[in-house]
mmCIF file of the C-alpha atoms, coordinates in Angstrom:
data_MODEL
# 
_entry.id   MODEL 
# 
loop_
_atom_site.group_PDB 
_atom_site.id 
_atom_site.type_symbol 
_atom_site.label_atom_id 
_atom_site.label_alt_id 
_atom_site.label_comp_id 
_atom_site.label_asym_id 
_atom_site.label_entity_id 
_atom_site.label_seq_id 
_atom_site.pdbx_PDB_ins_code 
_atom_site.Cartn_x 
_atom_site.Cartn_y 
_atom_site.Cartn_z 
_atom_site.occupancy 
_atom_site.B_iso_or_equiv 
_atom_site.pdbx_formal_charge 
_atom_site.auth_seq_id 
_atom_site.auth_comp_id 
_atom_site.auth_asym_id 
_atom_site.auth_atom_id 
_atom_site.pdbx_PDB_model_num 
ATOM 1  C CA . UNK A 1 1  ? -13.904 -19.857 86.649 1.00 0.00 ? 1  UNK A CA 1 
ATOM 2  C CA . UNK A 1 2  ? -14.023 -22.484 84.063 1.00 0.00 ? 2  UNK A CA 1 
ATOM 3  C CA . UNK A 1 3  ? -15.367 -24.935 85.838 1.00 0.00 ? 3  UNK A CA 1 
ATOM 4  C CA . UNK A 1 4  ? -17.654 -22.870 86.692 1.00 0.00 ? 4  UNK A CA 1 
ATOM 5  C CA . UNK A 1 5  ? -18.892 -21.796 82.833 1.00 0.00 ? 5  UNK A CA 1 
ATOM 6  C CA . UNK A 1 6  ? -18.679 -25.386 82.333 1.00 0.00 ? 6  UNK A CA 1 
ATOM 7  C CA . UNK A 1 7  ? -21.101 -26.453 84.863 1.00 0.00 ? 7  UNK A CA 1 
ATOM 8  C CA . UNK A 1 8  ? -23.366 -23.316 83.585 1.00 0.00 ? 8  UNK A CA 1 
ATOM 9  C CA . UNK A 1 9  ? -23.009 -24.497 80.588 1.00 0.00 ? 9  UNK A CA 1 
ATOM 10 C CA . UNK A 1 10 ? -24.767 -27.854 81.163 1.00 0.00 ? 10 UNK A CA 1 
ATOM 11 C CA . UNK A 1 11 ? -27.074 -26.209 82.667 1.00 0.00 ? 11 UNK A CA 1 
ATOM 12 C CA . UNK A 1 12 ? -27.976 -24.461 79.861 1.00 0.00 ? 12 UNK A CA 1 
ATOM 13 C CA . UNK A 1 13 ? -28.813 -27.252 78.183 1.00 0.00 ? 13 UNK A CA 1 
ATOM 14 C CA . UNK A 1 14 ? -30.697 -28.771 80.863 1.00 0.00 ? 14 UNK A CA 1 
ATOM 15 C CA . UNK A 1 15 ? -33.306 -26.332 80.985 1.00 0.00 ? 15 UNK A CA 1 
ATOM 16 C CA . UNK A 1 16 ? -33.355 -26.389 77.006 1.00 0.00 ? 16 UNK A CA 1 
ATOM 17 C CA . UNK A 1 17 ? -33.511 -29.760 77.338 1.00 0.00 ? 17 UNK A CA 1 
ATOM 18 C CA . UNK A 1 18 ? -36.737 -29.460 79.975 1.00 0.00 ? 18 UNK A CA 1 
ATOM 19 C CA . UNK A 1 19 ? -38.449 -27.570 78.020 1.00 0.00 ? 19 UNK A CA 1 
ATOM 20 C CA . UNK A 1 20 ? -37.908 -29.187 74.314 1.00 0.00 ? 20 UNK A CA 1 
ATOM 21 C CA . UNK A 1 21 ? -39.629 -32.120 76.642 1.00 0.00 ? 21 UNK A CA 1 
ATOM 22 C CA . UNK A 1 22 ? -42.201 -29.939 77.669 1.00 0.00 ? 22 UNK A CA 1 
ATOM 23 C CA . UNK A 1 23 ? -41.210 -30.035 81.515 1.00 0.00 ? 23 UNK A CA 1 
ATOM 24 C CA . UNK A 1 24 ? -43.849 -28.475 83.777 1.00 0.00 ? 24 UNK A CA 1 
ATOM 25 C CA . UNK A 1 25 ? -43.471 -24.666 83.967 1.00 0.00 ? 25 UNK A CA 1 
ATOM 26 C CA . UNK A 1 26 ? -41.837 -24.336 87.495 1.00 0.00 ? 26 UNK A CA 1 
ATOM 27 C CA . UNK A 1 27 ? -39.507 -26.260 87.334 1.00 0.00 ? 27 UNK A CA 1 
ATOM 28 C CA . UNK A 1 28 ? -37.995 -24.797 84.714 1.00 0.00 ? 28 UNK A CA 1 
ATOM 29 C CA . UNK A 1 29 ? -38.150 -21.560 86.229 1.00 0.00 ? 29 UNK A CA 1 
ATOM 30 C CA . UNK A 1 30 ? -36.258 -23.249 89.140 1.00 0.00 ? 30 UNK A CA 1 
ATOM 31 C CA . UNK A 1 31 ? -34.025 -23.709 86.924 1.00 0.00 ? 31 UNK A CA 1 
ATOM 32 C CA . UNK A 1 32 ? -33.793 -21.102 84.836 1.00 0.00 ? 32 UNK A CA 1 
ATOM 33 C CA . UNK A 1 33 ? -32.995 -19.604 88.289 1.00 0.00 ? 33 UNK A CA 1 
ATOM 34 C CA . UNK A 1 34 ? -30.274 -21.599 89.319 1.00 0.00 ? 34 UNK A CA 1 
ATOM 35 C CA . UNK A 1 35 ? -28.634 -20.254 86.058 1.00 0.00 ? 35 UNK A CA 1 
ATOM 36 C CA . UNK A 1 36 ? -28.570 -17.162 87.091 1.00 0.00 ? 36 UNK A CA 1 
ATOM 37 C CA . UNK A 1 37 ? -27.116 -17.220 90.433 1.00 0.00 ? 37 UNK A CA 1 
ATOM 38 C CA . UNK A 1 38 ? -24.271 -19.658 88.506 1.00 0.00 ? 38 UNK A CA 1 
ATOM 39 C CA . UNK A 1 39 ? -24.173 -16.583 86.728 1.00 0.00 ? 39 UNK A CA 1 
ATOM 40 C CA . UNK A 1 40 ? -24.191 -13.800 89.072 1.00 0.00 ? 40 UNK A CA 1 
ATOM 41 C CA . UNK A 1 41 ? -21.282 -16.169 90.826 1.00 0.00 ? 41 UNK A CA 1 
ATOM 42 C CA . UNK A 1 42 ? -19.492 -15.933 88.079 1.00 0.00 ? 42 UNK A CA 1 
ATOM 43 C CA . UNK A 1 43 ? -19.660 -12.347 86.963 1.00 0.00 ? 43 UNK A CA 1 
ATOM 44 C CA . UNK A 1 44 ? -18.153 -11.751 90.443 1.00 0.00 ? 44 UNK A CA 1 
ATOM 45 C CA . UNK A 1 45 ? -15.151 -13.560 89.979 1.00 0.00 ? 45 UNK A CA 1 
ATOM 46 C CA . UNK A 1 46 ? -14.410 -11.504 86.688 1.00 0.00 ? 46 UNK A CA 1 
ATOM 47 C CA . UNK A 1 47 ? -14.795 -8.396  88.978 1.00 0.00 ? 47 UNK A CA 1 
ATOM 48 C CA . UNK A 1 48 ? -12.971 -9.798  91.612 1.00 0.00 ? 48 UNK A CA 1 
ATOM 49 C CA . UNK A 1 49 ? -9.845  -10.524 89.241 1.00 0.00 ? 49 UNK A CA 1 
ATOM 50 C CA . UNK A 1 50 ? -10.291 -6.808  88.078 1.00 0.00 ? 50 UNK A CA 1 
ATOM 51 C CA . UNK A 1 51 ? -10.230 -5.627  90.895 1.00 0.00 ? 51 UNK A CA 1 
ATOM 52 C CA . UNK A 1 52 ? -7.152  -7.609  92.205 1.00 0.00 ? 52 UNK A CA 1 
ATOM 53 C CA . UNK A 1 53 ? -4.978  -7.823  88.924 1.00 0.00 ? 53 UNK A CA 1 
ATOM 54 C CA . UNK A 1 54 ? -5.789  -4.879  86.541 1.00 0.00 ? 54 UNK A CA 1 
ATOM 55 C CA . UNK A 1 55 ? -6.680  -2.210  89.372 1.00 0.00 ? 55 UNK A CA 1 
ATOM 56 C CA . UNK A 1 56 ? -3.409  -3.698  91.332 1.00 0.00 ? 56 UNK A CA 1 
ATOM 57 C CA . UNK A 1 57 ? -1.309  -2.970  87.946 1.00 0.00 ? 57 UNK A CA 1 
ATOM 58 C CA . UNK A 1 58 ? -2.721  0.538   87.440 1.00 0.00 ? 58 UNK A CA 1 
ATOM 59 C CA . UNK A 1 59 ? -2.252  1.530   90.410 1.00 0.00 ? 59 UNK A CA 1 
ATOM 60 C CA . UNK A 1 60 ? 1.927   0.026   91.023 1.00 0.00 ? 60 UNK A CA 1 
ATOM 61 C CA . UNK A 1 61 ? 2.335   1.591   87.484 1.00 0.00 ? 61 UNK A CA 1 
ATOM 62 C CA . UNK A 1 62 ? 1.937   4.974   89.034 1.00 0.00 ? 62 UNK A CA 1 
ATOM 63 C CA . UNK A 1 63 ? -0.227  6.152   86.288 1.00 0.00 ? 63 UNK A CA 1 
ATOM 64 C CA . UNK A 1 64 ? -3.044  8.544   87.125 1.00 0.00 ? 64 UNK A CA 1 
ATOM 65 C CA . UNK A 1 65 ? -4.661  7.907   83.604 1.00 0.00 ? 65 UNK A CA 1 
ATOM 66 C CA . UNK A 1 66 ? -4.736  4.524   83.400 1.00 0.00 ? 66 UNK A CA 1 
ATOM 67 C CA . UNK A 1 67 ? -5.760  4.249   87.452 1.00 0.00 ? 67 UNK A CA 1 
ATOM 68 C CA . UNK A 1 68 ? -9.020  6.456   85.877 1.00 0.00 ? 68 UNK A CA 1 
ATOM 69 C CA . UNK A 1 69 ? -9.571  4.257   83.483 1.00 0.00 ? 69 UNK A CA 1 
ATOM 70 C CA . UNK A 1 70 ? -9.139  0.917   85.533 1.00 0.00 ? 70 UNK A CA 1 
ATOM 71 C CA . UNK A 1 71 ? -11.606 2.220   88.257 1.00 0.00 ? 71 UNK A CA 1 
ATOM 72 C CA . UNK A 1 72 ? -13.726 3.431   85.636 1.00 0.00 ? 72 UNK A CA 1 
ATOM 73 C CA . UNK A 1 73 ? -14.314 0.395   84.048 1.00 0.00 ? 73 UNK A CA 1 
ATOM 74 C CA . UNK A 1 74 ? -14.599 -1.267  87.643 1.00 0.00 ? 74 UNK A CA 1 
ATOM 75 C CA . UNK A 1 75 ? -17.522 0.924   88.316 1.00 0.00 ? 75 UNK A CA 1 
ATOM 76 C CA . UNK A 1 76 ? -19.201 0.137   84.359 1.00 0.00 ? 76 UNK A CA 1 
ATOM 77 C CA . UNK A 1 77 ? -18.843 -3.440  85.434 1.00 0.00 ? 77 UNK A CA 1 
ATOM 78 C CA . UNK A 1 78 ? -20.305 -3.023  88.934 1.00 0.00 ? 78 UNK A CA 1 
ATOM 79 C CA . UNK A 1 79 ? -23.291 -1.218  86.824 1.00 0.00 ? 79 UNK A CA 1 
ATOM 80 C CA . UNK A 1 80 ? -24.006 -3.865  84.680 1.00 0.00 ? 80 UNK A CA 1 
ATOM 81 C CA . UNK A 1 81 ? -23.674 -6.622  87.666 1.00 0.00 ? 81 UNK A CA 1 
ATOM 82 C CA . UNK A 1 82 ? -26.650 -4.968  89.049 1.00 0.00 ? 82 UNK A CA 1 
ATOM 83 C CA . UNK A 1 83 ? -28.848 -5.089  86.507 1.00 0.00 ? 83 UNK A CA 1 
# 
């Protein structure tokens, strides 16, 4: 997942970059695109390891509470994912 936000990262500054230059409109676009599917990719991966780490704990613990809770915050994040 770091490597990841690291390679998001410079591509953040690539398009800031472009457009400090005054690159043509599209392209940056393109790339303002590719930023967000780096993005979306990695916003999955934080769901995924919720899913397989904090749901997994709540749910060996036993506790019906904190099982409520996990999933609840599984669904927030699936919310904001979408938007």
């Amino acid at each position: 997942m770091l490597e990841r936000l690291a390679r998001l990262e410079g591509q953040l500054r690539g398009v800031t970059r472009m457009v400090d230059e005054g690159r043509y409109c599209v392209d940056v676009l393109v790339q303002t695109a590719a930023v967000r599917s780096a993005l979306r990719a990695v916003e999955r991966l934080v769901i995924e390891d919720h899913a397989n780490h904090c749901m997994e704990e709540a749910i060996l613990s036993g506790d019906r509470e904190e099982q409520r809770q996990k999933f609840s915050e599984l669904v927030a994040l699936l919310e904001k994912a979408r938007d």
